[in-house]
Amino acid sequence: MYAQLVKSEGMKSPEEMSPEERAFQERVDRNEKIEPKEWMPDGYRKTLIRQIGQHAHSEIVGQLPEGNWITRAPTLERKAILLAKVQDEAGHGLYLYSAAETLGVTRDELTEKLLSGNMKYSSIFNYPTLTWADMGAVGWLVDGAAIMNQVPLQRTSYGPYSRAMIRICKEESFHQRQGYAIMMKMAKGTPEQKEMAQDALNRFWFPALMMFGPSDKDSVHSAQSMAWKIKMNTNDELRQKFVDETVPQAEYLGLTVPDETLSWNEEKGGYDFAEPDWSEFFEVIKGNGPCNEERLGARRDAWEKGAWFREGLTAYADKAAARRANALVAAE
Ligand code: 3HC
């Protein structure tokens, strides 16, 4: 798999590295954690800000498709569970924004980049959630794909990111389980409920596969990110793992994965499966998915309506800092 990766732009061989860069690479190779105040190549910092920032935005935007169903959850218990899950996602966003801030970027800067379209969030959240069964499919498939990607990231080389991932993964496991529990209820329910579960699987299967990013031959960052252990696996490796784990779960539910080409390949010890429609993926990440406008509109609205609150907080912080400075001057 690794051999198929395209060389990332600006990636240096050991001979091309400066002594500082080589020493840094050796630390990464020894699995030492890199901490915020330590020297790091500019590209490492930039890649981390991009990936962690995008990840943080995904957690925050990811609240929207499920938040949409909180008021319509079928029982009090389901409502409480969904509410807790959506609140967890807000927490994940906050840990990740904090991790990104340790690299010298502010949360305001990251948000402005998101709102101006200069920073991405996960493609998956640009698809609508049309029925209650989608809450099951999102938890099962979307959080399932997120865990597949995030468990290895607990070992990522950047200390604050790695520690944030440990906490996040614990909560993501609960999210995946609650989704699967909804799917079980629906798939074993009335024929109409089973049909809703199947329909949700049909709509979310390929978008979930897209979450892992483009195929390795089109992944521009993987080679460098893996050398720096910002990523621990290639996009295709994780996608394969996800399919291998998820297909038996669909079978247990009595549902059909919407891929006629799906078949077990004894030789590779995994499933052969159809690739997602990559032209759709690239359109979605360019901003042309079914819900891009709505999702960014909601974030923009929240940002604008929250301005008075942020200003209030900063005004207090500024006044407190001025008071402390005055007290120091007075004491001298
Ligand atoms: N959605 C949107 N953009 C994507 C994408 C996706 N699913 N997959 C790839 N891209 C973008 C990349 O950001 C990059 O664009 P950029 O240069 O403008 O940033 C471009 O497509 C090329 O892809 P690469 O494979 O070269 O990019 P990466 O090496 O960054 O790999 C990734 C993509 C696997 C998503 C990686 O960034 C990653 O592992 N990120 C951390 C995990 C993450 O962000 N997860 C979000 C999932 S949702 C979530 O966690 C919420 C949970 O509650 C469900």
mmCIF file of C-alpha atoms and ligand atoms in Angstrom:
data_model
loop_
_atom_site.group_PDB
_atom_site.id
_atom_site.type_symbol
_atom_site.label_atom_id
_atom_site.label_comp_id
_atom_site.label_asym_id
_atom_site.label_seq_id
_atom_site.Cartn_x
_atom_site.Cartn_y
_atom_site.Cartn_z
ATOM 1 C CA MET A 1 0.000 0.000 0.000
ATOM 2 C CA TYR A 2 2.673 2.456 1.087
ATOM 3 C CA ALA A 3 4.524 1.983 -2.213
ATOM 4 C CA GLN A 4 1.509 3.238 -4.171
ATOM 5 C CA LEU A 5 1.507 6.621 -2.441
ATOM 6 C CA VAL A 6 2.344 9.632 -4.542
ATOM 7 C CA LYS A 7 5.231 11.749 -3.271
ATOM 8 C CA SER A 8 3.837 14.760 -1.413
ATOM 9 C CA GLU A 9 4.872 18.203 -2.637
ATOM 10 C CA GLY A 10 8.048 19.421 -0.948
ATOM 11 C CA MET A 11 8.780 16.033 0.661
ATOM 12 C CA LYS A 12 12.494 15.645 1.322
ATOM 13 C CA SER A 13 14.729 12.593 1.294
ATOM 14 C CA PRO A 14 17.086 12.216 4.318
ATOM 15 C CA GLU A 15 19.931 13.591 2.171
ATOM 16 C CA GLU A 16 17.951 16.736 1.363
ATOM 17 C CA MET A 17 17.034 17.428 4.997
ATOM 18 C CA SER A 18 18.852 19.953 7.159
ATOM 19 C CA PRO A 19 20.501 18.528 10.322
ATOM 20 C CA GLU A 20 17.570 19.892 12.356
ATOM 21 C CA GLU A 21 15.036 18.243 10.058
ATOM 22 C CA ARG A 22 16.915 14.940 10.170
ATOM 23 C CA ALA A 23 17.074 15.009 13.970
ATOM 24 C CA PHE A 24 13.344 15.738 14.053
ATOM 25 C CA GLN A 25 12.599 12.834 11.692
ATOM 26 C CA GLU A 26 14.675 10.524 13.883
ATOM 27 C CA ARG A 27 12.637 11.499 16.932
ATOM 28 C CA VAL A 28 9.433 10.733 15.018
ATOM 29 C CA ASP A 29 10.877 7.402 13.857
ATOM 30 C CA ARG A 30 11.663 6.517 17.494
ATOM 31 C CA ASN A 31 7.972 7.210 18.321
ATOM 32 C CA GLU A 32 8.848 10.156 20.550
ATOM 33 C CA LYS A 33 5.995 12.599 21.006
ATOM 34 C CA ILE A 34 6.535 16.115 19.685
ATOM 35 C CA GLU A 35 5.313 18.786 22.095
ATOM 36 C CA PRO A 36 4.132 22.350 21.301
ATOM 37 C CA LYS A 37 7.203 24.378 22.216
ATOM 38 C CA GLU A 38 9.675 22.040 20.538
ATOM 39 C CA TRP A 39 11.239 22.714 17.158
ATOM 40 C CA MET A 40 9.322 21.291 14.216
ATOM 41 C CA PRO A 41 9.522 21.773 10.436
ATOM 42 C CA ASP A 42 7.131 24.433 9.105
ATOM 43 C CA GLY A 43 5.463 21.822 6.900
ATOM 44 C CA TYR A 44 4.775 19.600 9.911
ATOM 45 C CA ARG A 45 3.139 22.503 11.740
ATOM 46 C CA LYS A 46 1.142 23.507 8.656
ATOM 47 C CA THR A 47 -0.073 19.970 7.973
ATOM 48 C CA LEU A 48 -1.127 19.505 11.573
ATOM 49 C CA ILE A 49 -3.030 22.799 11.610
ATOM 50 C CA ARG A 50 -4.799 21.741 8.416
ATOM 51 C CA GLN A 51 -5.669 18.238 9.592
ATOM 52 C CA ILE A 52 -6.560 19.059 13.203
ATOM 53 C CA GLY A 53 -8.472 22.171 12.125
ATOM 54 C CA GLN A 54 -10.428 20.214 9.536
ATOM 55 C CA HIS A 55 -11.087 17.526 12.083
ATOM 56 C CA ALA A 56 -12.319 20.108 14.636
ATOM 57 C CA HIS A 57 -14.626 21.699 12.054
ATOM 58 C CA SER A 58 -15.972 18.225 11.207
ATOM 59 C CA GLU A 59 -16.915 17.601 14.814
ATOM 60 C CA ILE A 60 -18.741 20.936 15.058
ATOM 61 C CA VAL A 61 -20.473 20.799 11.656
ATOM 62 C CA GLY A 62 -21.179 17.125 12.379
ATOM 63 C CA GLN A 63 -23.594 18.172 15.097
ATOM 64 C CA LEU A 64 -25.975 19.613 12.522
ATOM 65 C CA PRO A 65 -27.355 16.510 10.740
ATOM 66 C CA GLU A 66 -28.089 14.793 14.057
ATOM 67 C CA GLY A 67 -29.124 17.923 15.923
ATOM 68 C CA ASN A 68 -31.868 18.056 13.315
ATOM 69 C CA TRP A 69 -33.484 14.980 14.925
ATOM 70 C CA ILE A 70 -33.249 15.782 18.645
ATOM 71 C CA THR A 71 -36.738 17.264 18.791
ATOM 72 C CA ARG A 72 -38.150 14.342 16.801
ATOM 73 C CA ALA A 73 -36.533 11.386 18.579
ATOM 74 C CA PRO A 74 -39.147 8.633 19.019
ATOM 75 C CA THR A 75 -38.777 8.186 22.811
ATOM 76 C CA LEU A 76 -37.459 10.125 25.785
ATOM 77 C CA GLU A 77 -34.624 7.614 26.134
ATOM 78 C CA ARG A 78 -33.575 7.966 22.487
ATOM 79 C CA LYS A 79 -33.726 11.740 22.828
ATOM 80 C CA ALA A 80 -31.464 11.723 25.902
ATOM 81 C CA ILE A 81 -28.958 9.435 24.140
ATOM 82 C CA LEU A 82 -28.908 11.527 20.965
ATOM 83 C CA LEU A 83 -28.571 14.736 22.958
ATOM 84 C CA ALA A 84 -25.582 13.315 24.855
ATOM 85 C CA LYS A 85 -23.970 12.202 21.607
ATOM 86 C CA VAL A 86 -24.378 15.576 19.932
ATOM 87 C CA GLN A 87 -22.969 17.306 23.027
ATOM 88 C CA ASP A 88 -19.980 14.951 22.921
ATOM 89 C CA GLU A 89 -19.256 16.126 19.378
ATOM 90 C CA ALA A 90 -19.124 19.729 20.592
ATOM 91 C CA GLY A 91 -16.603 18.618 23.228
ATOM 92 C CA HIS A 92 -14.504 16.859 20.570
ATOM 93 C CA GLY A 93 -14.459 20.048 18.524
ATOM 94 C CA LEU A 94 -13.236 21.982 21.549
ATOM 95 C CA TYR A 95 -10.399 19.559 22.409
ATOM 96 C CA LEU A 96 -9.307 19.666 18.791
ATOM 97 C CA TYR A 97 -9.448 23.465 18.477
ATOM 98 C CA SER A 98 -7.351 23.605 21.661
ATOM 99 C CA ALA A 99 -4.853 21.135 20.200
ATOM 100 C CA ALA A 100 -4.638 23.260 17.035
ATOM 101 C CA GLU A 101 -4.132 26.432 19.120
ATOM 102 C CA THR A 102 -0.955 24.922 20.615
ATOM 103 C CA LEU A 103 0.494 25.216 17.087
ATOM 104 C CA GLY A 104 0.075 28.995 17.034
ATOM 105 C CA VAL A 105 -3.245 29.450 15.241
ATOM 106 C CA THR A 106 -6.297 30.931 16.947
ATOM 107 C CA ARG A 107 -9.754 29.457 16.963
ATOM 108 C CA ASP A 108 -11.050 32.648 15.351
ATOM 109 C CA GLU A 109 -8.588 32.239 12.477
ATOM 110 C CA LEU A 110 -9.649 28.637 11.961
ATOM 111 C CA THR A 111 -13.327 29.574 11.978
ATOM 112 C CA GLU A 112 -12.748 32.397 9.530
ATOM 113 C CA LYS A 113 -10.990 29.975 7.181
ATOM 114 C CA LEU A 114 -13.916 27.572 7.417
ATOM 115 C CA LEU A 115 -16.473 30.280 6.707
ATOM 116 C CA SER A 116 -14.511 31.695 3.781
ATOM 117 C CA GLY A 117 -14.240 28.218 2.222
ATOM 118 C CA ASN A 118 -10.469 28.049 2.740
ATOM 119 C CA MET A 119 -10.668 25.121 5.097
ATOM 120 C CA LYS A 120 -12.624 21.913 4.716
ATOM 121 C CA TYR A 121 -14.711 19.704 6.985
ATOM 122 C CA SER A 122 -15.635 16.084 6.396
ATOM 123 C CA SER A 123 -17.555 15.453 3.176
ATOM 124 C CA ILE A 124 -20.035 13.219 4.994
ATOM 125 C CA PHE A 125 -21.802 16.083 6.729
ATOM 126 C CA ASN A 126 -22.967 17.486 3.420
ATOM 127 C CA TYR A 127 -25.560 14.739 3.075
ATOM 128 C CA PRO A 128 -29.051 15.149 4.531
ATOM 129 C CA THR A 129 -30.560 13.045 7.334
ATOM 130 C CA LEU A 130 -34.028 12.289 6.029
ATOM 131 C CA THR A 131 -35.508 9.779 8.503
ATOM 132 C CA TRP A 132 -34.974 8.529 12.052
ATOM 133 C CA ALA A 133 -33.195 5.471 10.598
ATOM 134 C CA ASP A 134 -30.490 7.883 9.428
ATOM 135 C CA MET A 135 -29.614 8.424 13.098
ATOM 136 C CA GLY A 136 -28.838 4.722 13.210
ATOM 137 C CA ALA A 137 -26.862 4.752 9.953
ATOM 138 C CA VAL A 138 -24.893 7.846 10.964
ATOM 139 C CA GLY A 139 -23.923 6.380 14.343
ATOM 140 C CA TRP A 140 -23.121 2.961 12.912
ATOM 141 C CA LEU A 141 -21.371 3.948 9.663
ATOM 142 C CA VAL A 142 -20.181 7.536 10.126
ATOM 143 C CA ASP A 143 -18.975 7.190 13.697
ATOM 144 C CA GLY A 144 -17.766 3.694 12.792
ATOM 145 C CA ALA A 145 -15.635 5.133 9.976
ATOM 146 C CA ALA A 146 -14.471 7.951 12.256
ATOM 147 C CA ILE A 147 -13.269 5.430 14.867
ATOM 148 C CA MET A 148 -11.471 3.370 12.256
ATOM 149 C CA ASN A 149 -9.505 6.499 11.339
ATOM 150 C CA GLN A 150 -9.106 7.849 14.873
ATOM 151 C CA VAL A 151 -7.982 4.815 16.865
ATOM 152 C CA PRO A 152 -4.616 4.762 15.052
ATOM 153 C CA LEU A 153 -4.386 8.556 15.507
ATOM 154 C CA GLN A 154 -4.094 7.982 19.257
ATOM 155 C CA ARG A 155 -0.470 7.073 18.393
ATOM 156 C CA THR A 156 0.094 10.121 16.191
ATOM 157 C CA SER A 157 3.392 11.950 16.727
ATOM 158 C CA TYR A 158 2.024 15.283 17.976
ATOM 159 C CA GLY A 159 1.387 15.040 21.732
ATOM 160 C CA PRO A 160 -1.702 17.292 22.113
ATOM 161 C CA TYR A 161 -3.427 15.682 19.102
ATOM 162 C CA SER A 162 -2.666 12.179 20.314
ATOM 163 C CA ARG A 163 -4.004 12.912 23.815
ATOM 164 C CA ALA A 164 -7.173 14.513 22.416
ATOM 165 C CA MET A 165 -7.748 11.403 20.285
ATOM 166 C CA ILE A 166 -7.578 9.078 23.300
ATOM 167 C CA ARG A 167 -10.484 10.864 24.954
ATOM 168 C CA ILE A 168 -12.417 11.237 21.719
ATOM 169 C CA CYS A 169 -12.146 7.554 20.799
ATOM 170 C CA LYS A 170 -13.726 6.485 24.083
ATOM 171 C CA GLU A 171 -16.766 8.586 23.283
ATOM 172 C CA GLU A 172 -16.873 7.612 19.602
ATOM 173 C CA SER A 173 -17.230 3.939 20.576
ATOM 174 C CA PHE A 174 -20.404 4.794 22.463
ATOM 175 C CA HIS A 175 -21.627 6.739 19.429
ATOM 176 C CA GLN A 176 -21.081 3.802 17.109
ATOM 177 C CA ARG A 177 -22.844 1.430 19.518
ATOM 178 C CA GLN A 178 -25.868 3.695 19.914
ATOM 179 C CA GLY A 179 -26.162 3.908 16.117
ATOM 180 C CA TYR A 180 -25.973 0.150 15.740
ATOM 181 C CA ALA A 181 -28.579 -0.263 18.508
ATOM 182 C CA ILE A 182 -30.982 1.959 16.520
ATOM 183 C CA MET A 183 -30.277 -0.083 13.370
ATOM 184 C CA MET A 184 -30.967 -3.327 15.252
ATOM 185 C CA LYS A 185 -34.275 -2.026 16.516
ATOM 186 C CA MET A 186 -35.305 -0.845 13.049
ATOM 187 C CA ALA A 187 -33.993 -3.832 11.116
ATOM 188 C CA LYS A 188 -35.762 -6.275 13.445
ATOM 189 C CA GLY A 189 -38.926 -4.151 13.602
ATOM 190 C CA THR A 190 -41.910 -3.877 11.255
ATOM 191 C CA PRO A 191 -41.386 -4.291 7.466
ATOM 192 C CA GLU A 192 -41.658 -0.492 7.127
ATOM 193 C CA GLN A 193 -38.972 0.035 9.769
ATOM 194 C CA LYS A 194 -36.692 -2.487 8.090
ATOM 195 C CA GLU A 195 -37.224 -0.714 4.792
ATOM 196 C CA MET A 196 -36.225 2.597 6.404
ATOM 197 C CA ALA A 197 -33.068 0.974 7.796
ATOM 198 C CA GLN A 198 -32.178 -0.436 4.368
ATOM 199 C CA ASP A 199 -32.824 2.922 2.716
ATOM 200 C CA ALA A 200 -30.531 4.654 5.227
ATOM 201 C CA LEU A 201 -27.789 2.090 4.560
ATOM 202 C CA ASN A 202 -28.241 2.583 0.800
ATOM 203 C CA ARG A 203 -27.778 6.347 1.105
ATOM 204 C CA PHE A 204 -24.913 6.370 3.622
ATOM 205 C CA TRP A 205 -22.727 3.461 2.439
ATOM 206 C CA PHE A 206 -20.724 5.216 -0.280
ATOM 207 C CA PRO A 207 -20.530 8.614 1.469
ATOM 208 C CA ALA A 208 -19.142 6.716 4.511
ATOM 209 C CA LEU A 209 -16.458 5.118 2.310
ATOM 210 C CA MET A 210 -15.540 8.598 1.051
ATOM 211 C CA MET A 211 -14.772 9.735 4.606
ATOM 212 C CA PHE A 212 -11.364 8.022 4.385
ATOM 213 C CA GLY A 213 -10.327 10.396 1.624
ATOM 214 C CA PRO A 214 -9.388 9.816 -2.027
ATOM 215 C CA SER A 215 -7.719 6.584 -3.105
ATOM 216 C CA ASP A 216 -4.019 6.366 -2.287
ATOM 217 C CA LYS A 217 -2.949 7.240 -5.824
ATOM 218 C CA ASP A 218 -4.804 10.584 -5.516
ATOM 219 C CA SER A 219 -3.958 11.346 -1.885
ATOM 220 C CA VAL A 220 -1.576 14.296 -2.036
ATOM 221 C CA HIS A 221 -0.681 14.447 1.653
ATOM 222 C CA SER A 222 -0.462 10.789 2.714
ATOM 223 C CA ALA A 223 3.212 10.095 1.936
ATOM 224 C CA GLN A 224 4.526 13.062 3.938
ATOM 225 C CA SER A 225 1.901 12.764 6.681
ATOM 226 C CA MET A 226 2.748 9.114 7.190
ATOM 227 C CA ALA A 227 6.484 9.802 7.282
ATOM 228 C CA TRP A 228 5.775 12.352 10.038
ATOM 229 C CA LYS A 229 3.272 10.006 11.725
ATOM 230 C CA ILE A 230 0.557 12.623 11.462
ATOM 231 C CA LYS A 231 -1.321 9.819 9.714
ATOM 232 C CA MET A 232 -0.724 6.220 10.698
ATOM 233 C CA ASN A 233 -2.412 4.448 7.761
ATOM 234 C CA THR A 234 -3.208 5.202 4.167
ATOM 235 C CA ASN A 235 -6.750 6.096 3.119
ATOM 236 C CA ASP A 236 -7.201 2.798 1.248
ATOM 237 C CA GLU A 237 -5.915 0.676 4.139
ATOM 238 C CA LEU A 238 -8.492 2.158 6.505
ATOM 239 C CA ARG A 239 -11.298 1.964 3.936
ATOM 240 C CA GLN A 240 -10.574 -1.756 3.431
ATOM 241 C CA LYS A 241 -10.555 -2.358 7.193
ATOM 242 C CA PHE A 242 -13.855 -0.544 7.539
ATOM 243 C CA VAL A 243 -15.524 -2.617 4.802
ATOM 244 C CA ASP A 244 -14.181 -5.857 6.288
ATOM 245 C CA GLU A 245 -15.588 -5.044 9.714
ATOM 246 C CA THR A 246 -18.867 -3.522 8.574
ATOM 247 C CA VAL A 247 -20.134 -6.074 6.044
ATOM 248 C CA PRO A 248 -20.650 -8.827 8.688
ATOM 249 C CA GLN A 249 -22.459 -6.252 10.857
ATOM 250 C CA ALA A 250 -24.842 -5.523 7.965
ATOM 251 C CA GLU A 251 -25.377 -9.255 7.497
ATOM 252 C CA TYR A 252 -26.240 -9.619 11.183
ATOM 253 C CA LEU A 253 -28.859 -6.906 10.730
ATOM 254 C CA GLY A 254 -30.289 -8.764 7.728
ATOM 255 C CA LEU A 255 -29.563 -5.736 5.509
ATOM 256 C CA THR A 256 -27.881 -5.644 2.112
ATOM 257 C CA VAL A 257 -24.830 -3.523 1.414
ATOM 258 C CA PRO A 258 -25.702 -1.579 -1.772
ATOM 259 C CA ASP A 259 -22.778 -2.930 -3.767
ATOM 260 C CA GLU A 260 -23.398 -5.747 -6.224
ATOM 261 C CA THR A 261 -19.688 -6.276 -6.733
ATOM 262 C CA LEU A 262 -19.036 -6.984 -3.058
ATOM 263 C CA SER A 263 -17.350 -10.368 -2.612
ATOM 264 C CA TRP A 264 -14.933 -12.020 -0.202
ATOM 265 C CA ASN A 265 -11.449 -12.343 -1.612
ATOM 266 C CA GLU A 266 -9.858 -15.355 0.060
ATOM 267 C CA GLU A 267 -6.393 -14.513 -1.208
ATOM 268 C CA LYS A 268 -6.252 -11.010 0.242
ATOM 269 C CA GLY A 269 -8.303 -11.958 3.302
ATOM 270 C CA GLY A 270 -10.714 -9.096 2.751
ATOM 271 C CA TYR A 271 -13.651 -7.971 0.637
ATOM 272 C CA ASP A 272 -13.434 -6.685 -2.911
ATOM 273 C CA PHE A 273 -15.797 -3.750 -3.158
ATOM 274 C CA ALA A 274 -16.844 -0.940 -5.482
ATOM 275 C CA GLU A 275 -15.098 2.392 -5.221
ATOM 276 C CA PRO A 276 -17.266 5.377 -4.381
ATOM 277 C CA ASP A 277 -18.033 7.832 -7.170
ATOM 278 C CA TRP A 278 -14.930 9.985 -6.820
ATOM 279 C CA SER A 279 -16.290 12.738 -9.061
ATOM 280 C CA GLU A 280 -19.145 13.147 -6.552
ATOM 281 C CA PHE A 281 -16.603 13.260 -3.694
ATOM 282 C CA PHE A 282 -14.534 15.995 -5.351
ATOM 283 C CA GLU A 283 -17.683 18.013 -6.070
ATOM 284 C CA VAL A 284 -18.784 17.714 -2.428
ATOM 285 C CA ILE A 285 -15.422 18.864 -1.063
ATOM 286 C CA LYS A 286 -15.434 21.748 -3.550
ATOM 287 C CA GLY A 287 -18.637 22.962 -1.910
ATOM 288 C CA ASN A 288 -21.210 21.481 -4.292
ATOM 289 C CA GLY A 289 -22.723 18.718 -2.160
ATOM 290 C CA PRO A 290 -26.428 18.506 -1.301
ATOM 291 C CA CYS A 291 -26.109 20.388 2.022
ATOM 292 C CA ASN A 292 -22.861 22.410 1.826
ATOM 293 C CA GLU A 293 -24.646 25.735 1.665
ATOM 294 C CA GLU A 294 -27.011 24.882 4.495
ATOM 295 C CA ARG A 295 -24.203 23.608 6.773
ATOM 296 C CA LEU A 296 -21.926 26.599 6.223
ATOM 297 C CA GLY A 297 -24.931 28.905 6.485
ATOM 298 C CA ALA A 298 -25.705 27.484 9.930
ATOM 299 C CA ARG A 299 -22.089 27.952 11.069
ATOM 300 C CA ARG A 300 -22.003 31.509 9.690
ATOM 301 C CA ASP A 301 -25.258 32.336 11.433
ATOM 302 C CA ALA A 302 -23.993 30.953 14.756
ATOM 303 C CA TRP A 303 -20.711 32.872 14.370
ATOM 304 C CA GLU A 304 -22.472 36.160 13.617
ATOM 305 C CA LYS A 305 -25.112 35.756 16.311
ATOM 306 C CA GLY A 306 -22.447 34.800 18.856
ATOM 307 C CA ALA A 307 -20.330 37.911 18.174
ATOM 308 C CA TRP A 308 -21.780 39.837 21.165
ATOM 309 C CA PHE A 309 -20.861 36.964 23.470
ATOM 310 C CA ARG A 310 -17.288 36.632 22.191
ATOM 311 C CA GLU A 311 -16.843 40.408 22.420
ATOM 312 C CA GLY A 312 -18.175 40.346 25.981
ATOM 313 C CA LEU A 313 -15.706 37.645 26.968
ATOM 314 C CA THR A 314 -12.772 39.396 25.334
ATOM 315 C CA ALA A 315 -13.730 42.764 26.804
ATOM 316 C CA TYR A 316 -13.647 41.222 30.251
ATOM 317 C CA ALA A 317 -10.337 39.476 29.542
ATOM 318 C CA ASP A 318 -8.862 42.751 28.215
ATOM 319 C CA LYS A 319 -10.096 44.694 31.256
ATOM 320 C CA ALA A 320 -8.777 42.057 33.652
ATOM 321 C CA ALA A 321 -5.384 42.157 31.904
ATOM 322 C CA ALA A 322 -5.349 45.974 32.066
ATOM 323 C CA ARG A 323 -6.220 45.871 35.776
ATOM 324 C CA ARG A 324 -3.388 43.416 36.443
ATOM 325 C CA ALA A 325 -0.948 45.592 34.485
ATOM 326 C CA ASN A 326 -2.067 48.702 36.418
ATOM 327 C CA ALA A 327 -1.698 46.868 39.728
ATOM 328 C CA LEU A 328 1.852 45.890 38.770
ATOM 329 C CA VAL A 329 2.733 49.472 37.843
ATOM 330 C CA ALA A 330 1.208 50.731 41.108
ATOM 331 C CA ALA A 331 3.195 48.180 43.118
ATOM 332 C CA GLU A 332 6.530 49.258 41.595
HETATM 333 N N1 3HC B 1 -13.856 15.234 3.457
HETATM 334 C C1 3HC B 1 -13.386 16.447 3.098
HETATM 335 N N2 3HC B 1 -12.151 16.622 2.591
HETATM 336 C C2 3HC B 1 -11.385 15.533 2.446
HETATM 337 C C3 3HC B 1 -11.810 14.249 2.815
HETATM 338 C C4 3HC B 1 -13.117 14.130 3.335
HETATM 339 N N3 3HC B 1 -13.638 12.951 3.659
HETATM 340 N N4 3HC B 1 -10.823 13.377 2.546
HETATM 341 C C5 3HC B 1 -9.811 14.075 2.029
HETATM 342 N N5 3HC B 1 -10.147 15.370 1.949
HETATM 343 C C6 3HC B 1 -9.360 16.452 1.386
HETATM 344 C C7 3HC B 1 -8.073 16.692 2.162
HETATM 345 O O1 3HC B 1 -8.311 17.551 3.257
HETATM 346 C C8 3HC B 1 -7.190 17.284 1.100
HETATM 347 O O2 3HC B 1 -7.572 18.629 0.840
HETATM 348 P P1 3HC B 1 -6.698 19.895 1.399
HETATM 349 O O3 3HC B 1 -5.304 19.741 0.871
HETATM 350 O O4 3HC B 1 -7.419 21.084 0.879
HETATM 351 O O5 3HC B 1 -6.738 19.818 2.898
HETATM 352 C C9 3HC B 1 -7.587 16.514 -0.128
HETATM 353 O O6 3HC B 1 -8.908 16.047 0.111
HETATM 354 C C10 3HC B 1 -6.651 15.363 -0.487
HETATM 355 O O7 3HC B 1 -6.774 14.281 0.429
HETATM 356 P P2 3HC B 1 -5.535 13.607 1.200
HETATM 357 O O8 3HC B 1 -5.794 12.156 1.317
HETATM 358 O O9 3HC B 1 -4.249 14.002 0.566
HETATM 359 O O10 3HC B 1 -5.689 14.349 2.607
HETATM 360 P P3 3HC B 1 -5.277 13.880 4.074
HETATM 361 O O11 3HC B 1 -3.923 13.272 4.069
HETATM 362 O O12 3HC B 1 -5.500 15.029 4.970
HETATM 363 O O13 3HC B 1 -6.313 12.701 4.433
HETATM 364 C C11 3HC B 1 -8.113 12.390 6.036
HETATM 365 C C12 3HC B 1 -7.678 12.951 4.657
HETATM 366 C C13 3HC B 1 -7.976 10.875 5.991
HETATM 367 C C14 3HC B 1 -9.550 12.792 6.297
HETATM 368 C C15 3HC B 1 -7.145 12.963 7.115
HETATM 369 O O14 3HC B 1 -7.125 14.366 7.047
HETATM 370 C C16 3HC B 1 -7.483 12.559 8.517
HETATM 371 O O15 3HC B 1 -7.211 11.441 8.923
HETATM 372 N N6 3HC B 1 -8.052 13.509 9.317
HETATM 373 C C17 3HC B 1 -8.337 13.315 10.701
HETATM 374 C C18 3HC B 1 -9.684 12.708 10.893
HETATM 375 C C19 3HC B 1 -10.805 13.598 10.477
HETATM 376 O O16 3HC B 1 -10.699 14.729 10.078
HETATM 377 N N7 3HC B 1 -12.003 13.050 10.591
HETATM 378 C C20 3HC B 1 -13.210 13.743 10.262
HETATM 379 C C21 3HC B 1 -14.238 12.677 10.221
HETATM 380 S S1 3HC B 1 -15.723 13.158 10.931
HETATM 381 C C22 3HC B 1 -15.564 13.112 12.601
HETATM 382 O O17 3HC B 1 -14.569 12.774 13.101
HETATM 383 C C23 3HC B 1 -16.741 13.490 13.390
HETATM 384 C C24 3HC B 1 -17.273 12.299 14.131
HETATM 385 O O18 3HC B 1 -18.051 12.768 15.152
HETATM 386 C C25 3HC B 1 -18.106 11.403 13.303
#
